Short mmCIF file of C-alpha atoms in Angstrom, two decimals:
data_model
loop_
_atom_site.label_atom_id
_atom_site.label_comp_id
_atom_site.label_asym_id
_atom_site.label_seq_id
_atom_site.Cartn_x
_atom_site.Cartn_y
_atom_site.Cartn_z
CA UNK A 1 86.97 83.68 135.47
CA UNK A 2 86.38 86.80 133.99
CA UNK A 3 90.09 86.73 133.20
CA UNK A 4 90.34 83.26 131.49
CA UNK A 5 86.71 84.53 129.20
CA UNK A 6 89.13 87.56 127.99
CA UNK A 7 92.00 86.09 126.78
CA UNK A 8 89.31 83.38 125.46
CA UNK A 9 88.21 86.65 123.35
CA UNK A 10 91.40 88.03 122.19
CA UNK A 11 92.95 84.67 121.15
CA UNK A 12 89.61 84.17 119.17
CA UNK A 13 90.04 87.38 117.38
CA UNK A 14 93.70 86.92 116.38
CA UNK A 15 92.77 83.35 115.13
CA UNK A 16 89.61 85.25 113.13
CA UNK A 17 92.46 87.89 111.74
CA UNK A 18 94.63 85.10 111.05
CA UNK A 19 92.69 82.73 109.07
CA UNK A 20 91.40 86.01 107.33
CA UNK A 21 94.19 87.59 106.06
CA UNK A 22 95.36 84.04 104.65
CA UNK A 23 92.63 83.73 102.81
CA UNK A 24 92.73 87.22 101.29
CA UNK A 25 96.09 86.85 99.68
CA UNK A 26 97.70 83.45 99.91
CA UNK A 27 95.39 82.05 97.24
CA UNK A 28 96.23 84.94 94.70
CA UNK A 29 99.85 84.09 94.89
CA UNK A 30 98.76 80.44 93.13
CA UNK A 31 96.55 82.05 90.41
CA UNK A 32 97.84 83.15 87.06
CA UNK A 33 98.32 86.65 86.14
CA UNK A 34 95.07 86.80 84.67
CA UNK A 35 93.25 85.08 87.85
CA UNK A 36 94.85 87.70 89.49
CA UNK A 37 93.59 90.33 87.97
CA UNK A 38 90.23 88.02 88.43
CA UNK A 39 91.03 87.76 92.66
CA UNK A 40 91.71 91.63 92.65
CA UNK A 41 88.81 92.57 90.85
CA UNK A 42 85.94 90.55 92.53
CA UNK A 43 87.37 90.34 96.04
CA UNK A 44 87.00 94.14 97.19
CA UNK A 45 83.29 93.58 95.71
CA UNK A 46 82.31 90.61 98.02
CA UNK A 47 78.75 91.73 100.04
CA UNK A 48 78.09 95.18 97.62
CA UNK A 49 75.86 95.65 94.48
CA UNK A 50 77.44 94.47 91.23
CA UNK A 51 75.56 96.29 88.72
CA UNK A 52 77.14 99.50 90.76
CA UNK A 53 80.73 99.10 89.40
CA UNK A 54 78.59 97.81 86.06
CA UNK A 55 81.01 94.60 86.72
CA UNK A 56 79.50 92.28 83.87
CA UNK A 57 80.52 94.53 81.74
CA UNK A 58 84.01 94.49 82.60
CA UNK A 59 86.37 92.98 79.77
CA UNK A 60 87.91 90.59 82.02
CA UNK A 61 84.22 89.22 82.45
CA UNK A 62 82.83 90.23 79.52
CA UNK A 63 85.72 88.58 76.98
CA UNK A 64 85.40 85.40 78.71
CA UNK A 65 81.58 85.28 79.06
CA UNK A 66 80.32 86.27 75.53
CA UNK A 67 82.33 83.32 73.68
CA UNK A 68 81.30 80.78 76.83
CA UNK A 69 77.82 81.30 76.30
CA UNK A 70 77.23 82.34 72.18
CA UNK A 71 73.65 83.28 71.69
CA UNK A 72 72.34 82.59 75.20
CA UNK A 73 74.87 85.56 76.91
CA UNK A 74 72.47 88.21 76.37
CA UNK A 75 69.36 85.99 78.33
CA UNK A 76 71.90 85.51 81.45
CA UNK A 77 73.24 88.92 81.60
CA UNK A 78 69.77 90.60 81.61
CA UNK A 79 68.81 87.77 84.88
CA UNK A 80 72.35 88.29 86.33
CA UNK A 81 72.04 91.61 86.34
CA UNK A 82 68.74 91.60 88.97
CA UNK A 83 71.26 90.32 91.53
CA UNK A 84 71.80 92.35 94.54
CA UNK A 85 75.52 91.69 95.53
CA UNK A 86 78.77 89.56 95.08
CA UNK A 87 78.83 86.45 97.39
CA UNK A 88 82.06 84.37 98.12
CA UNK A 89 81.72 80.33 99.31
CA UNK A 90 85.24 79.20 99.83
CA UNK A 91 87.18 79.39 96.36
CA UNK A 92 83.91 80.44 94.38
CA UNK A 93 82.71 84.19 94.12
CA UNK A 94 79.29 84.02 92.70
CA UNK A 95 76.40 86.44 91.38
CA UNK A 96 72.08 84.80 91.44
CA UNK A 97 69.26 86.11 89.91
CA UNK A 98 66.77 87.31 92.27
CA UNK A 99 63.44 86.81 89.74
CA UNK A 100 63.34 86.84 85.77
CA UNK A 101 62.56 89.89 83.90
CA UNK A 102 62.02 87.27 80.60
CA UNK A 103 60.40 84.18 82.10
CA UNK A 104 59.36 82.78 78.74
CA UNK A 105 63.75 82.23 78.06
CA UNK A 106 65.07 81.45 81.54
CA UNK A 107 63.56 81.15 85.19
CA UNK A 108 66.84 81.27 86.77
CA UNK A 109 70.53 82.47 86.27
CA UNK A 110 74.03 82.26 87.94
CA UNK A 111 77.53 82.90 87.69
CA UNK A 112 80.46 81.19 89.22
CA UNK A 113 84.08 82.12 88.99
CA UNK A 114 86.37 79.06 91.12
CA UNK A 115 89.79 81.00 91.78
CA UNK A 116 91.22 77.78 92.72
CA UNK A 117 91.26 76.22 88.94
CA UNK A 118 90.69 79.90 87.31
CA UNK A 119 87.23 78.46 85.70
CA UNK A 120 84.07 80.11 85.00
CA UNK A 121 80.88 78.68 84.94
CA UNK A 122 77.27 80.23 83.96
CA UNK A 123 73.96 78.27 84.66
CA UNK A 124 70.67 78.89 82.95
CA UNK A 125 67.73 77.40 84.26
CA UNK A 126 64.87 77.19 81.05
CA UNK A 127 61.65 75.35 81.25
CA UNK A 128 62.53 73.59 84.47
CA UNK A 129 66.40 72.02 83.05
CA UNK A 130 69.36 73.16 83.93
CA UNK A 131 71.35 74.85 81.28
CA UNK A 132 75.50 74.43 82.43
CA UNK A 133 78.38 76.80 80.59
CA UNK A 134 81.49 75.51 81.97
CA UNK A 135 85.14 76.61 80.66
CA UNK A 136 87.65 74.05 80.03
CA UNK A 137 90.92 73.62 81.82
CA UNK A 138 93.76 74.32 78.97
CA UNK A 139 96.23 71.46 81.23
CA UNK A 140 93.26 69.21 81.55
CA UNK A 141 92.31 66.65 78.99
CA UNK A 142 88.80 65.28 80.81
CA UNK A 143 85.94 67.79 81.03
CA UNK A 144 85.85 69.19 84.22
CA UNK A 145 82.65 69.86 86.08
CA UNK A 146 82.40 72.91 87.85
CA UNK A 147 81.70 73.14 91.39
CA UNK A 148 78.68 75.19 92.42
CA UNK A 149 77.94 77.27 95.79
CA UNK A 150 75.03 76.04 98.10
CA UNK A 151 72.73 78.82 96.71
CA UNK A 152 73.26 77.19 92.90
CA UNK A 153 73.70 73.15 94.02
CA UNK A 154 70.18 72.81 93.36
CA UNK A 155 69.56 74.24 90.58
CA UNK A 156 72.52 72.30 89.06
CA UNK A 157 70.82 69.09 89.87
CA UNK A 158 68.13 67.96 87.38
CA UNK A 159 66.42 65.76 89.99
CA UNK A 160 66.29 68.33 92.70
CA UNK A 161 65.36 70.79 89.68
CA UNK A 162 62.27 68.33 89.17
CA UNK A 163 61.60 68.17 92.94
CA UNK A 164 61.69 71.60 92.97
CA UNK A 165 59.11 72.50 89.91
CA UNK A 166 56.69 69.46 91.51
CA UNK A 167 56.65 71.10 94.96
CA UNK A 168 55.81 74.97 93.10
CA UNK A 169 53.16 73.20 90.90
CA UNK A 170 51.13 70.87 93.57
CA UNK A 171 51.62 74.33 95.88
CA UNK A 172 49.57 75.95 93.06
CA UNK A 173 47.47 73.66 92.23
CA UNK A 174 46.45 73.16 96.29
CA UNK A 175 46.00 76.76 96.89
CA UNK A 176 43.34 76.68 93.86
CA UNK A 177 41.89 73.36 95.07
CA UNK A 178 41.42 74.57 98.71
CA UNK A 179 43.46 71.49 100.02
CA UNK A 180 44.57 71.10 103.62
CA UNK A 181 48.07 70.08 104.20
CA UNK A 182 47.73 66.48 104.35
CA UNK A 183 45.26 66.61 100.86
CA UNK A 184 48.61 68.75 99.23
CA UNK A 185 51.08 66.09 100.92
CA UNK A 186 49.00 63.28 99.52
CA UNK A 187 48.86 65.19 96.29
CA UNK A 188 52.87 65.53 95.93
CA UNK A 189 53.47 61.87 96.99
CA UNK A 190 51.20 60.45 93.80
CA UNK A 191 52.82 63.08 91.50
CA UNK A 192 56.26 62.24 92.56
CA UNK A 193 55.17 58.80 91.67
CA UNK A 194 54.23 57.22 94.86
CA UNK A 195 51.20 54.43 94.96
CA UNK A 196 48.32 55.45 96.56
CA UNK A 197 47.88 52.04 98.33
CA UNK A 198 51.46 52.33 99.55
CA UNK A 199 50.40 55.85 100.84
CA UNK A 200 47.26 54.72 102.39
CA UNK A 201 48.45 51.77 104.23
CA UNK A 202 50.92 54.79 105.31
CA UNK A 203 48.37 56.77 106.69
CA UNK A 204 46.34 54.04 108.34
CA UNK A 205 49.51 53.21 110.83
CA UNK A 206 50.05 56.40 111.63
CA UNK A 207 46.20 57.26 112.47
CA UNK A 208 46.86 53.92 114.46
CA UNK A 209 49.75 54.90 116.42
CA UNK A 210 48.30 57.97 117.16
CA UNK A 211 45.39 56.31 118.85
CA UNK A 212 47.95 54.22 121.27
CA UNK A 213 49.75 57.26 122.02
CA UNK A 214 46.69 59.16 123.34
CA UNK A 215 45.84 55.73 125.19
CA UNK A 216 49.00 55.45 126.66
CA UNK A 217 49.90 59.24 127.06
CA UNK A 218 48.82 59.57 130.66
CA UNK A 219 50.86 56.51 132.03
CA UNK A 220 54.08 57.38 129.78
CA UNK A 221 53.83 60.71 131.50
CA UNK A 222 53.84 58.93 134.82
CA UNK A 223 56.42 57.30 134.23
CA UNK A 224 58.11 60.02 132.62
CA UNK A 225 57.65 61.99 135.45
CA UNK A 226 59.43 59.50 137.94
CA UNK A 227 62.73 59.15 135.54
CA UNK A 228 63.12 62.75 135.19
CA UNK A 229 63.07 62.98 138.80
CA UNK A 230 65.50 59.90 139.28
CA UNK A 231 67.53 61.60 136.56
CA UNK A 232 67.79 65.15 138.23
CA UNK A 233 68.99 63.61 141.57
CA UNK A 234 71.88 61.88 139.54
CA UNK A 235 72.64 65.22 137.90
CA UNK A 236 72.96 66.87 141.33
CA UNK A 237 75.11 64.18 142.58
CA UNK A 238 77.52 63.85 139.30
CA UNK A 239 77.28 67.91 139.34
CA UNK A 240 79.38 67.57 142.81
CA UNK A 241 81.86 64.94 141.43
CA UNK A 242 82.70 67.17 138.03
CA UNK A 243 83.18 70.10 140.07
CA UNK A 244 86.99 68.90 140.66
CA UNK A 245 87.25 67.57 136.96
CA UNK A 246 86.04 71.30 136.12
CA UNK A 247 88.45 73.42 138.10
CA UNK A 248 91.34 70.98 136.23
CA UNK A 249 89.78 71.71 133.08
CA UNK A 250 89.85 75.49 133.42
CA UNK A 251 93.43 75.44 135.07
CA UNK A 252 94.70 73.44 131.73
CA UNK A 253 93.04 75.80 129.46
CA UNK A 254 94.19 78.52 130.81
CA UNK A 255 98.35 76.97 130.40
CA UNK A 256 97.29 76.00 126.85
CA UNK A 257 95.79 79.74 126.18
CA UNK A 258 99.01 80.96 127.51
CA UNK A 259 101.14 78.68 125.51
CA UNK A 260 99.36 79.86 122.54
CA UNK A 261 99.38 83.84 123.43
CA UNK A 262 102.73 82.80 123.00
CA UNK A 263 102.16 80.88 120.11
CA UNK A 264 100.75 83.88 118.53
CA UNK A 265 102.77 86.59 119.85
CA UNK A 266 106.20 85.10 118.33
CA UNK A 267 105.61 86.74 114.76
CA UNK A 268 105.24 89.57 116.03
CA UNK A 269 108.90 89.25 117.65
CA UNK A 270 110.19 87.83 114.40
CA UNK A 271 108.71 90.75 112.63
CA UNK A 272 110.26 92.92 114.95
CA UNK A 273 113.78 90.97 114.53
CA UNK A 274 113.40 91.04 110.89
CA UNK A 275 112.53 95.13 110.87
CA UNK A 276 115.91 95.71 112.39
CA UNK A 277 117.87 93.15 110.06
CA UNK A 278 116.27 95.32 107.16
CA UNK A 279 117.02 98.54 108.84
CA UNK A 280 120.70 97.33 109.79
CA UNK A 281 121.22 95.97 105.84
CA UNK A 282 119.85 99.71 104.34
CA UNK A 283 122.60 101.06 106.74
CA UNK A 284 125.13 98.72 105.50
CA UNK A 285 123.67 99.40 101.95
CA UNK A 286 124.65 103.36 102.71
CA UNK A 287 127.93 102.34 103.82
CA UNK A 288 128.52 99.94 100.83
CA UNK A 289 127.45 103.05 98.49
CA UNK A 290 129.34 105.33 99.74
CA UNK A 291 132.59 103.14 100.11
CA UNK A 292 131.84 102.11 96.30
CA UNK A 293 131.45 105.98 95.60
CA UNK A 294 134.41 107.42 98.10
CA UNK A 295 136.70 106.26 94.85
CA UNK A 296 134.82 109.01 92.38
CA UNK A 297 135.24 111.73 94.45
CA UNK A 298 138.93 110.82 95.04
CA UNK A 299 139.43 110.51 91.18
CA UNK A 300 137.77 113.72 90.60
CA UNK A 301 140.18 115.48 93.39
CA UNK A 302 143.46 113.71 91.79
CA UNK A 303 142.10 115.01 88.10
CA UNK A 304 142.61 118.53 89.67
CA UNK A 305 145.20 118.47 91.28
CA UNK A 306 146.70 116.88 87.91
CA UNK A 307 145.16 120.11 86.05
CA UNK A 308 146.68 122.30 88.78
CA UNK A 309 150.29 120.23 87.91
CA UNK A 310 149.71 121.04 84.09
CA UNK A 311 149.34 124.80 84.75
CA UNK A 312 152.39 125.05 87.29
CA UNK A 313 154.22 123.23 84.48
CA UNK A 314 153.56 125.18 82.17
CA UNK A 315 153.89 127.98 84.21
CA UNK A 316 157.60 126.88 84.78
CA UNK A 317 158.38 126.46 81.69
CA UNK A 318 157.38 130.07 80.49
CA UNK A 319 159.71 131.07 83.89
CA UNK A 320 162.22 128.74 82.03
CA UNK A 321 162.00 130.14 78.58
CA UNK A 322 161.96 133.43 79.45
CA UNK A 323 165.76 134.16 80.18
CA UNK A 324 166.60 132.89 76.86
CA UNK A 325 163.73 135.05 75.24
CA UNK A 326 165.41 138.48 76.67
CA UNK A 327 169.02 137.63 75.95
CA UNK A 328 167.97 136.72 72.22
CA UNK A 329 166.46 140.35 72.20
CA UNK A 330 169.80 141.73 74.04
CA UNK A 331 171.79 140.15 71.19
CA UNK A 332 169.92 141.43 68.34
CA UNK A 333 170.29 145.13 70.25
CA UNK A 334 174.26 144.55 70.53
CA UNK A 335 174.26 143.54 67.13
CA UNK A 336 172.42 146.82 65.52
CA UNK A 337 174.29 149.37 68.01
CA UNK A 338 177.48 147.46 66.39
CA UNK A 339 175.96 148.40 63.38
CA UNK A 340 175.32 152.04 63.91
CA UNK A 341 179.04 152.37 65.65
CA UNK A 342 180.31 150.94 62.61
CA UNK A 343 179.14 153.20 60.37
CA UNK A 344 179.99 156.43 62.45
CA UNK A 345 183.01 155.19 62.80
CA UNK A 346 183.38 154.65 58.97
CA UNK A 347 183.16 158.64 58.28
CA UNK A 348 185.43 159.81 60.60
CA UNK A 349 188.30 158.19 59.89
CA UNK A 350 189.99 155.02 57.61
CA UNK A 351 192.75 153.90 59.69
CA UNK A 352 189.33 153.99 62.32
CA UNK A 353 187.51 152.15 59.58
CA UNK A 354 190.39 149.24 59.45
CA UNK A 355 190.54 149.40 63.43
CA UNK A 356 187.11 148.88 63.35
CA UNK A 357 187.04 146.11 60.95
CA UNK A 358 189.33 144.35 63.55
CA UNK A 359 186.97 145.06 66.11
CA UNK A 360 184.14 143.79 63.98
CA UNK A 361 185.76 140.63 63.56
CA UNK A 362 186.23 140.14 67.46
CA UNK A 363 182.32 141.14 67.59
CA UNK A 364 181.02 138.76 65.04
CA UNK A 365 183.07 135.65 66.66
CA UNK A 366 181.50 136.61 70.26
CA UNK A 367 178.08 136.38 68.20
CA UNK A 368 178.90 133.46 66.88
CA UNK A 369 180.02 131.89 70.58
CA UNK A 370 176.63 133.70 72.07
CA UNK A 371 174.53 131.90 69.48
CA UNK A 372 176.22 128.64 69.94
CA UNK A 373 175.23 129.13 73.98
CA UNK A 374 171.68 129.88 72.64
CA UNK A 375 171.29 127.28 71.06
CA UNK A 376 172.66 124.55 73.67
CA UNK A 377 170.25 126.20 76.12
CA UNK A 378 167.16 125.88 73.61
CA UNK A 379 168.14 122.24 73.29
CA UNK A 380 168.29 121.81 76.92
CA UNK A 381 164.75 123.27 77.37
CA UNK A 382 163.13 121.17 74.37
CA UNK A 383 164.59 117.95 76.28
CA UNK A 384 162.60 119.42 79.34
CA UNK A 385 159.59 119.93 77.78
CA UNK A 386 159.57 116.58 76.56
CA UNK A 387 160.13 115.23 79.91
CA UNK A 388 157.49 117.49 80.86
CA UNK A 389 155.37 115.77 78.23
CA UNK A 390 155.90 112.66 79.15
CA UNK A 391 155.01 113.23 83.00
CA UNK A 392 151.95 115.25 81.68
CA UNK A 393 150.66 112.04 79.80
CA UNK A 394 151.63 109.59 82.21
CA UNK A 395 149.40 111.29 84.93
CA UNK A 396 146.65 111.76 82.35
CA UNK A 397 146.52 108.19 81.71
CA UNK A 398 146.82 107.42 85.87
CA UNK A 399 143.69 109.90 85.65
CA UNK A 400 141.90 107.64 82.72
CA UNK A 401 142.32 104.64 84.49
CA UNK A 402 141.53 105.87 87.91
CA UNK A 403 138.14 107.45 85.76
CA UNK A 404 137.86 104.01 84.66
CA UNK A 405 137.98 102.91 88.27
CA UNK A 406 135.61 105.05 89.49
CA UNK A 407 132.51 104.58 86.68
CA UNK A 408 133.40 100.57 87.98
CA UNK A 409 132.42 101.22 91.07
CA UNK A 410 129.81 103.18 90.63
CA UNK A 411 128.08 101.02 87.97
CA UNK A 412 128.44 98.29 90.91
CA UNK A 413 126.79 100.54 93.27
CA UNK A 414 123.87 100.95 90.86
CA UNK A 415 123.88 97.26 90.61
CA UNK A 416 123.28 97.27 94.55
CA UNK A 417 120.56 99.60 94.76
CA UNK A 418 118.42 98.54 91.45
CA UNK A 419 118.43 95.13 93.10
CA UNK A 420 117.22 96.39 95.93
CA UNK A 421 114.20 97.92 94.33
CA UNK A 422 113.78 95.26 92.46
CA UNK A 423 112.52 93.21 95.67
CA UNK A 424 110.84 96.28 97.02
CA UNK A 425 108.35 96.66 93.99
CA UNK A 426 107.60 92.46 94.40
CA UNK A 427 107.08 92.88 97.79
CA UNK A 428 104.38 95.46 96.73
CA UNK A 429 103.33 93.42 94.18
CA UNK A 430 102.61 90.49 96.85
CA UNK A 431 100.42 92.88 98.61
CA UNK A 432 98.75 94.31 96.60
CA UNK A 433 94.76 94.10 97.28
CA UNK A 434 93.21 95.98 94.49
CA UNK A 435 94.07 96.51 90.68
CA UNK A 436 95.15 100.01 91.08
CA UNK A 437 97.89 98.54 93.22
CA UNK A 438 98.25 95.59 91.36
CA UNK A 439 99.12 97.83 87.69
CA UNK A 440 101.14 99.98 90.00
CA UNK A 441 103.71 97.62 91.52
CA UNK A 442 103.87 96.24 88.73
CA UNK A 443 104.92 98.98 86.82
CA UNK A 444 107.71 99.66 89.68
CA UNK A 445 108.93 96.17 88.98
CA UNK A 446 108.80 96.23 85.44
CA UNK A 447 111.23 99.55 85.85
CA UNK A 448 113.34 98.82 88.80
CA UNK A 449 114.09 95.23 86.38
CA UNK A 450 114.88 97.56 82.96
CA UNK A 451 117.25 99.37 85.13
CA UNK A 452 118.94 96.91 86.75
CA UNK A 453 119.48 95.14 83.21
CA UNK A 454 120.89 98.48 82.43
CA UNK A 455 123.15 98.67 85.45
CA UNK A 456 124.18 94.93 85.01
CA UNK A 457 125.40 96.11 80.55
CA UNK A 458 127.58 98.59 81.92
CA UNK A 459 129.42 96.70 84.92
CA UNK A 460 130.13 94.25 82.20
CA UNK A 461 131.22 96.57 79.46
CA UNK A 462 133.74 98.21 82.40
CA UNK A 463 134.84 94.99 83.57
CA UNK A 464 135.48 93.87 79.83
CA UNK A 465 137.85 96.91 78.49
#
């Protein structure tokens, strides 16, 4: 027994929790971002002192009161502000006055916020009427009435208003009189309007039936007496026949507790499930980014290596030139040591000079065949450095477009993750319980959004060239 009264307990309190947390945030997922900003700021307040967070003078309050009520706001603030904490009744959070500091304006005040239809009311209670400041619905084209909490219904009601002041003033009036309670009933009948006959014919049956009770009290308590005992031995024996009916009882309340543990305990497995799908998709989310990124890295090594090509090339090509270079400068040596024999040769001898004209001859027609060779070769190397060009610029391009490639996938990647905070910061947003948190998901939202618009310009702009 002391089993089943346990898990009577627990399933209790996770019902309790249950109910609870759907009423703290499922309704301000239905409001408007302004009754949000209502839910957030008079929810955490429900139970504690209003005037200590100075909340009527809050502009969300304060910009919505002041045109509701035009010359009568400053009379309800100064009686709102004598109450002693937020209250919540269903939808409606609520302040009352607890007495009047100005009882010559107003005898009572109240305020009502409904965060089902995102309405406030005010109501002013002056010289025993009601005084009701309702908004207006902006999708409704009937005036709506405003629904009040118990503590307000009846001061919202002119007649119970009425009932109200005639009870305080015959109260009064008794106390001064001396009058016993049936003089002040008496008295509050015939100023609620009742006829005194009709009240005295009233009183004269009930005097009467009170004689014929005292009469009759001793046998009725006889008889009395007899049926209780009667009654108690058909208790006893019924007692014995529900014992059976009892133990089935308990045995199918404890299989429905159990099927509800169960009940009850399933989110919690979902949850669970659901944590590792999210943990197994920011895995695959890794993978994805680094798959997307793997082709950056690669163009980054090819433009290198490419860089590395160029300076072998033109490495090469220096190797290349070179030869031709040397021999140019071996030519022009041969050339001026021709020179110099030429004219030694000249002052020795003429029949030398002559000889050496022949031989000059012979030297300026292998000149002639040495620059002709020259020359081919330099041709030979400006075709290869052309072809060298052209490879050069071919791989240059194969690096642009691979570039091109690469900022692609990257731009994608960025795509991936700002979506992904994107839902983050509206998760947050959905739970958020106060407006600090409220302002600062939303500013993660309003970011992670910018820069996923961002992310989306670019993928297009790549994809378009």
């Amino acid at each position: 027994m002391s089993a089943f009264l346990n898990r009577f307990r627990q399933y209790s309190v996770v019902m309790a929790f249950s109910l609870l947390l759907g009423a703290c945030v499922a309704p301000a997922l239905l409001l408007s971002p302004q009754g949000q900003l209502m839910w957030a700021l008079l929810k955490p307040l429900v139970g504690l002192d209003p005037n200590e967070m100075n909340l009527l003078e809050q502009p969300l309050i304060k910009n919505r009161m002041q045109p509701l009520l035009g010359e009568h706001y400053d009379t309800a603030v100064t009686l709102l502000k004598t109450a002693d904490k937020v209250q919540q009744e269903g939808p409606l959070f609520y302040l009352v006055s607890n007495h009047t500091p100005i009882p010559q304006l107003a005898e009572k005040a109240g305020f009502v916020w409904n965060s089902e239809t995102n309405q406030m009311a005010v109501l002013l209670v002056s010289g025993g009427a009601p005084l009701v400041f309702a908004e207006q619905l902006n999708n409704q084209a009937a005036k709506v009435v405003p629904s009040w909490p118990a503590d307000l219904a009846d001061y919202a009601d002119p007649v119970k208003l009425k009932q109200k002041a005639l009870q305080k003033a015959t109260s009064e009036a008794s106390g001064q009189l001396g009058l016993d309670s049936d003089q002040q009933h008496l008295a509050t009948a015939v100023l609620g309007g009742a006829k005194v006959e009709d009240l005295a014919k009233t009183k004269i049956e009930q005097k009467k039936q009170q004689l014929v009770d005292t009469v009759t009290a001793p046998v009725s308590a006889e008889i009395k007496g007899v049926q209780d005992q009667i009654s108690a031995v058909k208790t006893q024996v019924k007692a014995t026949t529900d014992i059976k009916a009892q133990t089935q009882n308990a045995l199918q309340q404890a299989i429905d507790i159990k099927a509800q543990t169960k009940t009850l305990t399933q989110p919690v497995v979902d949850a669970k499930v659901q944590a590792q799908d999210a943990v197994s998709q920011a895995v695959d989310i890794k993978a994805q980014t680094k798959v997307l990124t793997q082709p950056v890295v690669d163009a980054k090594a090819q433009a290198q290596d490419a860089v590395t090509q160029a300076i072998d090339i033109k490495a090469q090509s220096k190797a290349l030139t070179q030869p031709v270079v040397d021999a140019k400068v071996h030519a022009q040596e041969a050339v001026q040591q021709a020179v110099d024999i030429k004219a030694q040769t000249k002052a020795v001898a003429q029949p030398v000079i002559n000889a050496k004209a022949q031989s000059t001859t012979a030297v300026l027609a292998a000149e002639d065949d040495l620059a002709t060779e020259m020359a081919a070769e330099q041709a030979q190397l400006s075709q290869n450095s052309q072809q060298q060009t052209m490879v050069q610029q071919t791989m240059v391009q194969q690096t642009i477009v691979q570039q091109k490639a690469a900022q692609l996938q990257a731009a994608k990647a960025a795509v991936i993750k700002a979506q992904a905070d994107v839902t983050a910061a509206a998760a947050l947003l959905a739970k958020a319980n106060s407006p600090a948190e409220f302002a600062d998901a939303k500013q993660q939202l309003d970011a992670a959004s910018k820069t996923l618009e961002r992310a989306r310009q670019l993928e297009q702009k790549l994809t378009d060239k």
